XYZ file of C-alpha atoms in Angstrom:
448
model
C -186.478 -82.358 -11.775
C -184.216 -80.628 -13.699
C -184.198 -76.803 -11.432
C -182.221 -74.843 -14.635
C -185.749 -75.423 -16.087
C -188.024 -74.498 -13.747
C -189.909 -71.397 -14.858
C -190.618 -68.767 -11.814
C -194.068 -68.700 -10.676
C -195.168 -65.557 -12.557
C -193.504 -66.603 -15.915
C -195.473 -70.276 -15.866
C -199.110 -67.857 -15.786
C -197.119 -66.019 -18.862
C -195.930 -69.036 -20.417
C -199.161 -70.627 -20.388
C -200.938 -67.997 -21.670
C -198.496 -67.666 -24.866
C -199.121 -71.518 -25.429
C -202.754 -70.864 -25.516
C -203.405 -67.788 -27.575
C -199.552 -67.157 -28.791
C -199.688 -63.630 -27.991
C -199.854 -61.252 -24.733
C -201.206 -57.633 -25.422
C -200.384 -54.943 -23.085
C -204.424 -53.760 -23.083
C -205.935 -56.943 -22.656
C -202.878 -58.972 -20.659
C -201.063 -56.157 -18.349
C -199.543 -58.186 -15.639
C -198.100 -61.030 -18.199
C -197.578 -58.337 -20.629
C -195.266 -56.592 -18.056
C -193.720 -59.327 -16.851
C -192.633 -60.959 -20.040
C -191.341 -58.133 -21.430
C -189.049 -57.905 -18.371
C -188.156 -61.420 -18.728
C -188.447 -62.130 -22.396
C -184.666 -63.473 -22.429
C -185.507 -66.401 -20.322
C -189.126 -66.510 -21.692
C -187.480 -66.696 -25.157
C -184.549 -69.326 -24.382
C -186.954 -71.800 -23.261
C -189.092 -71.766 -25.906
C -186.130 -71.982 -28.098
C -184.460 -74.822 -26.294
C -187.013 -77.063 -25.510
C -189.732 -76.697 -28.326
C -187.995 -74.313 -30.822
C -190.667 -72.054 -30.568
C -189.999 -68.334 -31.563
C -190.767 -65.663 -28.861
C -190.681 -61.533 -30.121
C -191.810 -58.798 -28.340
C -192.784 -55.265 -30.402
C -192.938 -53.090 -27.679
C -194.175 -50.516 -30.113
C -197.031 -52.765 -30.998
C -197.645 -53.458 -26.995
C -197.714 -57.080 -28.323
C -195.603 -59.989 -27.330
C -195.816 -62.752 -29.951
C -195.082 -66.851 -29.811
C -194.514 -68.093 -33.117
C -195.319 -71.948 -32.881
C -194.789 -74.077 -35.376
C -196.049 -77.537 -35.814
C -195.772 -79.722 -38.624
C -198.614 -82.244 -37.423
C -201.185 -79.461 -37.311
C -204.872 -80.847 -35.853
C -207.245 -80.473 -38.052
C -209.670 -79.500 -35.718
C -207.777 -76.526 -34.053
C -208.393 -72.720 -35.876
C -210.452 -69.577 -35.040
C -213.472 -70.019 -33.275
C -216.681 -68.443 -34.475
C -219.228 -68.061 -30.953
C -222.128 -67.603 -33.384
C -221.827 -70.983 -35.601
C -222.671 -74.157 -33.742
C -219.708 -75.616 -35.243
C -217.582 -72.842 -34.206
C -214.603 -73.594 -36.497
C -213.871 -70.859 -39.126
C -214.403 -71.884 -42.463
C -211.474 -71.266 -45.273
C -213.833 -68.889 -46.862
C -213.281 -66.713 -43.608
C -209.995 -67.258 -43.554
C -209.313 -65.863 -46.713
C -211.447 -62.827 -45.915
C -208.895 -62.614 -43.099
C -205.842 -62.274 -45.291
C -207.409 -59.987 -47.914
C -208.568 -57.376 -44.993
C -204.904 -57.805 -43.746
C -203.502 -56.814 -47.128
C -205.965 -54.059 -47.539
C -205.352 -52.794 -43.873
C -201.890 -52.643 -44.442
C -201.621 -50.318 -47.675
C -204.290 -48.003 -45.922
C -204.503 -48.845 -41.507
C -208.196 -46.578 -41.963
C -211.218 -47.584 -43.923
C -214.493 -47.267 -43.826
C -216.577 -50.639 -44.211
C -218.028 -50.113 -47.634
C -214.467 -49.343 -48.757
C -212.708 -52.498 -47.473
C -216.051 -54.373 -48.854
C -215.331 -52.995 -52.328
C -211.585 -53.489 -52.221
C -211.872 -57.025 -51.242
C -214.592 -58.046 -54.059
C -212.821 -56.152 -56.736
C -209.772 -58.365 -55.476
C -211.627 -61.438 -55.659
C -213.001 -60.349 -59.194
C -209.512 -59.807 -60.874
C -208.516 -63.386 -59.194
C -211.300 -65.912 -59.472
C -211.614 -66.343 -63.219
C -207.949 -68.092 -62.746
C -209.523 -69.647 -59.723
C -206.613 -68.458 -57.491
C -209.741 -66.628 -55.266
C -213.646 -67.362 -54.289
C -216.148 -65.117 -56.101
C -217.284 -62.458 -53.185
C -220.296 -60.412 -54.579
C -221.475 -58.303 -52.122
C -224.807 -56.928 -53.655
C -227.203 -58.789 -54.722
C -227.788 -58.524 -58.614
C -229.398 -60.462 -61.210
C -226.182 -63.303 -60.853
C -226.226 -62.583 -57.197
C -229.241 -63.307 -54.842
C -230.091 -61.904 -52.174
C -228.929 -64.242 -49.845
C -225.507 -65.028 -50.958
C -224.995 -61.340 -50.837
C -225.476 -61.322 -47.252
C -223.329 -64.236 -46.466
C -220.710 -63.080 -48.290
C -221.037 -59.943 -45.867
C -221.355 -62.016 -42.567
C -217.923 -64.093 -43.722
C -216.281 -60.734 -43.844
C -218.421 -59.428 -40.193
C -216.771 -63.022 -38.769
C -213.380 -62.530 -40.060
C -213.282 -58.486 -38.486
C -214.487 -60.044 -35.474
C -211.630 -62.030 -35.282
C -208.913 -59.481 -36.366
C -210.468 -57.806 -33.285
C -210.816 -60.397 -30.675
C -206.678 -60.873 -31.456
C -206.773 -56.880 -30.965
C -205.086 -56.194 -34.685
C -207.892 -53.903 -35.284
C -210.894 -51.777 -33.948
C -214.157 -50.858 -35.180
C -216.390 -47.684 -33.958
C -219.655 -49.762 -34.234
C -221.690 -53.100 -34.399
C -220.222 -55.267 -37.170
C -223.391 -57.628 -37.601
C -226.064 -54.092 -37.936
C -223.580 -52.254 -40.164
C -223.517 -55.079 -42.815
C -226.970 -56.117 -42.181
C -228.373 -52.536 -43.105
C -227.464 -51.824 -46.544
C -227.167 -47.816 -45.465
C -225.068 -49.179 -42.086
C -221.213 -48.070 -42.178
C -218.392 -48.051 -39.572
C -214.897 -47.100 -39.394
C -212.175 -49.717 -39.281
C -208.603 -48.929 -37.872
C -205.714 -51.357 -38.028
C -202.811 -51.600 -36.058
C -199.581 -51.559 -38.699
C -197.194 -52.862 -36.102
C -199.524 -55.889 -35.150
C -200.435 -56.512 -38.781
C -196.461 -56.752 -38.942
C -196.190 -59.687 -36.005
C -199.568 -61.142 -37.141
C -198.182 -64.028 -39.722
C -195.047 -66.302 -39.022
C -195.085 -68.761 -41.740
C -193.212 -67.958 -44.836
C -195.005 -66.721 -47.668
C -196.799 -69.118 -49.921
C -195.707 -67.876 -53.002
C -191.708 -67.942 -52.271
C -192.604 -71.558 -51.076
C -194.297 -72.553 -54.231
C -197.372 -74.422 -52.904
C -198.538 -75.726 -56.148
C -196.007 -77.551 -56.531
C -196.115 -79.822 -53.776
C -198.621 -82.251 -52.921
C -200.901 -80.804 -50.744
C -200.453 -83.176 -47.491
C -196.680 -81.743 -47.359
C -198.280 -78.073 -47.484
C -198.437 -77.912 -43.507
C -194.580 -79.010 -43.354
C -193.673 -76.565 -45.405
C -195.202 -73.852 -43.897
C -193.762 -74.525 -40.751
C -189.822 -74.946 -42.405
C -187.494 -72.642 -40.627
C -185.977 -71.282 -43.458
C -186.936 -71.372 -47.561
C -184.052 -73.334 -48.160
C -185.797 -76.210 -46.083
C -189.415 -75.538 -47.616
C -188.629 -78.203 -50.465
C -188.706 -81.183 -48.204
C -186.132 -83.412 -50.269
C -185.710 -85.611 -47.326
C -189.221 -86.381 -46.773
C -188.937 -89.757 -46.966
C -186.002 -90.072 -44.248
C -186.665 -91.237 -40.601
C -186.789 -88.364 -38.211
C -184.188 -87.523 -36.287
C -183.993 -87.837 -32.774
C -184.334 -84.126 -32.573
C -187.371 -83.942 -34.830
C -188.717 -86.799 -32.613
C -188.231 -85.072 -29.270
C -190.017 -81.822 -30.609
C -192.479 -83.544 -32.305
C -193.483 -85.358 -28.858
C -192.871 -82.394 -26.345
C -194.944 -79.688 -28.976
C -197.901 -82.351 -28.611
C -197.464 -82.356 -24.433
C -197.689 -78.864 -24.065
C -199.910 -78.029 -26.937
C -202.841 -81.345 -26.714
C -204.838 -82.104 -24.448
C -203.351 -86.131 -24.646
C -200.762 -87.530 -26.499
C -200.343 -91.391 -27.620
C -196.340 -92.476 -26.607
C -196.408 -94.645 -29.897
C -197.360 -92.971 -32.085
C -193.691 -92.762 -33.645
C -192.917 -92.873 -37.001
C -189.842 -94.982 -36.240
C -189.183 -98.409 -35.452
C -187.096 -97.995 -32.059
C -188.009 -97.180 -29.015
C -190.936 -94.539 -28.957
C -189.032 -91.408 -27.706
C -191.269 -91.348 -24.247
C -190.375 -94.552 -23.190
C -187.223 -94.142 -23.051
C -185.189 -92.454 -19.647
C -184.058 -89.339 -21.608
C -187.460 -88.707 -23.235
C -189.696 -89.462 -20.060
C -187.272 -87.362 -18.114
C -187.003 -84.371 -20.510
C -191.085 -84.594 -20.861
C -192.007 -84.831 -17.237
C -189.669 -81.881 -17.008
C -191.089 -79.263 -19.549
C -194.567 -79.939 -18.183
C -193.749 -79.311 -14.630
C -191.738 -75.898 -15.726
C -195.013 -74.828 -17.122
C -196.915 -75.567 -13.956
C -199.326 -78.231 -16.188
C -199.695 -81.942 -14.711
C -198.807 -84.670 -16.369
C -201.276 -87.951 -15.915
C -199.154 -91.080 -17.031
C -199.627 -94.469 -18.472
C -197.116 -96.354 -20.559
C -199.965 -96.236 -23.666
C -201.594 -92.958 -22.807
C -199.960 -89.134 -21.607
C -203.103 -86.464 -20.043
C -201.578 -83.266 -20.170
C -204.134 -80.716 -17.708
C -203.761 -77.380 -16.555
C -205.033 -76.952 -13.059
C -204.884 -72.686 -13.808
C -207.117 -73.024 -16.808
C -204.682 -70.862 -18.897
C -202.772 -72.715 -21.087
C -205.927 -74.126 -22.715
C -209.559 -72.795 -23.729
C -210.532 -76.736 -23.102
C -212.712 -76.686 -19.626
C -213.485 -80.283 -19.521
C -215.451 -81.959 -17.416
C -217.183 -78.565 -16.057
C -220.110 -76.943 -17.202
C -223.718 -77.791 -16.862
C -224.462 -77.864 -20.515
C -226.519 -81.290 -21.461
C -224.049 -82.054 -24.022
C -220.923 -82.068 -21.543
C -223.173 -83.915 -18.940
C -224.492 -86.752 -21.975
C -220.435 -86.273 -22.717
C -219.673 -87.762 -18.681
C -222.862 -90.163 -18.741
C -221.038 -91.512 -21.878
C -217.221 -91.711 -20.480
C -218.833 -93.393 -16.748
C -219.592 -96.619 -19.553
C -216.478 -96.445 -21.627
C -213.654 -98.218 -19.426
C -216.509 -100.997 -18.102
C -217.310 -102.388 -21.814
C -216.256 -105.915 -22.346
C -214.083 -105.160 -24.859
C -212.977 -101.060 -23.673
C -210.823 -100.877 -27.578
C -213.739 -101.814 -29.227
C -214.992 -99.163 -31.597
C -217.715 -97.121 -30.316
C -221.058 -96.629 -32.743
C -223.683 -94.268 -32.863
C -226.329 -96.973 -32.175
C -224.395 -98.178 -28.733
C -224.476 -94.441 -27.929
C -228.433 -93.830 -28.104
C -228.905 -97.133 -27.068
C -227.258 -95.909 -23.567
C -229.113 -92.586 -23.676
C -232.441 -94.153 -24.389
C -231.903 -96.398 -21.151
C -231.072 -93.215 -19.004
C -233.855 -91.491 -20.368
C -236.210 -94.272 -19.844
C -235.198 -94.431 -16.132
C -235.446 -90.022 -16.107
C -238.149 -88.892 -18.433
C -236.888 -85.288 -17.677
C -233.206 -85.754 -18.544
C -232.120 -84.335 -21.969
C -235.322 -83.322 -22.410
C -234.450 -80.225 -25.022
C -233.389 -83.003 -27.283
C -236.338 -84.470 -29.425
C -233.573 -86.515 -30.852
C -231.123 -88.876 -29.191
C -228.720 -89.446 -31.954
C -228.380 -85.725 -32.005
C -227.112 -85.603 -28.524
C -225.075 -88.819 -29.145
C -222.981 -87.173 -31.565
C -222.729 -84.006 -29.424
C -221.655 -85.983 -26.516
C -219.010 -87.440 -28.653
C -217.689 -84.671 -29.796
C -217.280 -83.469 -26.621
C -215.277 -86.301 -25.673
C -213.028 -86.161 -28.882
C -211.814 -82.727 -28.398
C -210.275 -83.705 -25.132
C -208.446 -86.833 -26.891
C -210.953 -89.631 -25.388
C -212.341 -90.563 -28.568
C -210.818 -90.889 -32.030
C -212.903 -90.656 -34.781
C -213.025 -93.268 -37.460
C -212.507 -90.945 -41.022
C -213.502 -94.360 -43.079
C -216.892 -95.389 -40.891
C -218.757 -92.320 -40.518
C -220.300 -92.102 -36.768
C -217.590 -94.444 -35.402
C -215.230 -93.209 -32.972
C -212.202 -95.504 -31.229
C -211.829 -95.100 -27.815
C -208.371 -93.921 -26.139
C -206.783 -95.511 -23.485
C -207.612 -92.033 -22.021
C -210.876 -93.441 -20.927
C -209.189 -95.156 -17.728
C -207.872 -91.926 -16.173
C -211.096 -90.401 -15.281
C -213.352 -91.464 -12.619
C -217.241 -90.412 -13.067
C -219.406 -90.151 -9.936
C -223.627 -89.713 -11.199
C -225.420 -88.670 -7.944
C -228.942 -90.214 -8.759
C -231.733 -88.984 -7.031
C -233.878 -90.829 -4.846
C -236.821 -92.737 -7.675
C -239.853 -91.174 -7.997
C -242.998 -91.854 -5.973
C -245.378 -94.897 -6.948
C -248.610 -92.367 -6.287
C -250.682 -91.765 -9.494
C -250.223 -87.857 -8.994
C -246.758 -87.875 -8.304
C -244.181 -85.742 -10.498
C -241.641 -87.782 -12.775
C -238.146 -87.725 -11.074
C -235.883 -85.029 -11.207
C -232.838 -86.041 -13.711
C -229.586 -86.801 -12.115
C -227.404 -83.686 -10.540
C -224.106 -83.885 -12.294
C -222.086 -81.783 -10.096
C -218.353 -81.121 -11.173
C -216.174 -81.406 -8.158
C -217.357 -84.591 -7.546
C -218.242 -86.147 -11.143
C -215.490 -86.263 -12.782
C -211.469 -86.857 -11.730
C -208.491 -87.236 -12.737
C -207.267 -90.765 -11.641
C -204.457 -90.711 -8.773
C -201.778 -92.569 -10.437
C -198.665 -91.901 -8.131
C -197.026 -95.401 -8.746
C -197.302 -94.792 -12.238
C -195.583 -91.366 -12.647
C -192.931 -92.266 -10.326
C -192.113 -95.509 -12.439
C -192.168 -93.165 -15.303
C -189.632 -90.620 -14.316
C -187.519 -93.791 -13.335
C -187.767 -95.672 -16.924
C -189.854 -98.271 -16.093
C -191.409 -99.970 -19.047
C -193.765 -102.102 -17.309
């Protein structure tokens, strides 16, 4: 272990918590607030050195701010919406977010119906040349009733989220203010925040149209404009853009796959350097490191460099999620790809044997796919984009041991009750497997 790395003790809870949310806010954060803004130097040189990651602090602002950049963005990372039940905000949202930015900024105080009125007139002058979505507000002859007031909860969700991120305030309920048609609140920005809030450069300088739109994420993340025009796309990385590429994926996923390496040497893990440098980072954050030669588990034993809580909770879809992984590594073929049909076939069995288990769920394929999902956002399935309700199972699937504790069957009596469902308790049901051999042949270069 490389000890120049190591992080102290109070800067790893710090350095975490910038990898998860990318910001630390003196109201919501004061201990890691305080302490990174005493120690931003170091803070900021390893972010720099070993992921060339951006760290400011506005003390102004009471804000200290991680710009990371990634040119592999996952498409299933952005703001989370607690009231959809596919939380993901939608682009729509998104937008709203930028347009109440831009409004906030010319005037940090507005009252509700004002920003409302500035945004749609925005979105009127824009959306005949399609550069905009229409946003009527009140419903009209053109406008019913309905998309009126969904047009109102996009803005409600993207104000939630300028607050949650503590750019701005309100004085009263969001959802009653735009469901009443009377209902008005005050909303007050923060100009320095609204300052720090973007990172990328600006969309127009880059000239977005005119590149294809699977090299918009690369651009976005260029460091400079003069890099924005990716003439060199079709080069093979450079050992630097490799390394980053590979350690931004460690820190930032919850699994990475060693080979996948768009070069044809050596994948940039298996090599001594690469494991080394790896195994290093991760232990200067305080996260572990679970390693095979085809398969990196990156966990966080604090819970703070991630919002992912897998396997705990009681919720039937993460418990249908563990039923679901104890059958994975046992298949006879384990890289087979994984259907929808072998999924609810494996429910309807449990069920079969447990009347009572999952019984919320009139449908099994429903909690099939939930259970899946469940296990793809934690990089143990893949999902097929060509077969739809297909997913490809990792070789994460062997690093987790799953313990059900069955209860005792139910009595043969007439009058007896069906048996209780399986207790699925979370110290004991799910693991991390003990590989010590492994990660010591790892940090030593050991292919095998």
């Amino acid at each position: 272990m490389n000890e120049d790395l190591l992080l102290a003790a109070d800067l790893r809870e710090s350095a975490r918590r910038l990898v998860a949310t990318g910001r630390l806010r003196a109201e919501s954060d004061p201990e890691e607030y305080r302490t990174a803004v005493k120690a931003h130097q170091t803070l900021a040189e390893f972010f720099r050195t070993e992921l060339n990651w951006t760290l400011e602090v506005h003390e102004v602002a009471g804000l200290v701010r991680l710009h990371k950049r990634r040119s592999d963005v996952p498409a299933d990372r952005g703001p989370l919406l607690s009231r959809e039940r596919r939380p993901l905000a939608s682009a729509t949202v998104m937008i709203l977010v930028c347009l109440a930015c831009e409004q906030l900024w010319r005037r940090p105080r507005m009252s509700l119906r004002e920003l409302l009125q500035a945004i749609a007139q925005v979105c009127a002058a824009e959306a005949s040349e399609g550069r905009l979505p229409r946003f009527p507000v009140v419903a009209s002859q053109e406008v019913s009733k309905k998309e009126a007031r969904e047009h109102r909860q996009s803005l409600a969700d993207a104000l939630k989220l300028l607050v949650a991120e503590g750019t701005v305030t309100v004085d009263a309920d969001l959802d009653r203010a735009l469901a009443d048609d009377d209902g008005d609140l005050v909303v007050t920005a923060s100009r320095d925040r609204l300052a720090a809030k973007f990172s990328s450069l600006s969309p127009t300088l880059l000239e977005l149209n005119d590149l294809p739109p699977q090299q918009h994420a690369a651009a976005l993340s260029a460091e400079s404009l003069m890099d924005h025009t990716l003439e060199g796309a079709d080069a093979p990385p450079t050992l630097e853009q490799r390394r980053l590429r590979v350690i931004r994926r460690l820190v930032d996923d919850p699994a990475t796959d060693p080979l996948d390496d768009d070069t044809d040497t050596t994948a940039y893990l298996h090599t001594l350097t690469g494991r080394e440098r790896a195994l290093n980072v991760t232990a200067a954050l305080g996260l572990a490191a679970t390693v095979r030669r085809d398969w990196w588990q990156t966990t966080d034993p604090a819970g703070q460099a991630s919002g992912i809580d897998f396997p705990n909770g009681r919720r039937m879809e993460r418990q249908a999620a563990l039923a679901l992984l104890a059958t994975l590594p046992g298949r006879n073929d384990p890289t087979a790809a994984l259907t929808l049909t072998e999924v609810t076939d494996l429910f309807t069995r449990v069920r079969d044997s447990q009347p009572r288990w999952a019984a919320s769920y009139d449908r099994i394929s429903a909690l099939a796919r939930a259970a899946a999902a469940e296990l793809t956002s934690v990089g143990l399935l893949t999902p097929d984009p060509e077969m739809p309700d297909q997913w490809q199972p990792t070789p994460g699937v062997h690093l987790w041991r799953v313990r059900v504790h069955q209860n005792d069957p139910a009595p043969t009596r007439p009058d007896a009750l069906p048996a209780a469902p399986p207790r699925f308790e979370q110290q004991a049901l799910a693991e991390p497997t003990a590989e010590p051999d492994r990660s010591h042949d790892a940090r030593q270069g050991d292919e095998g």
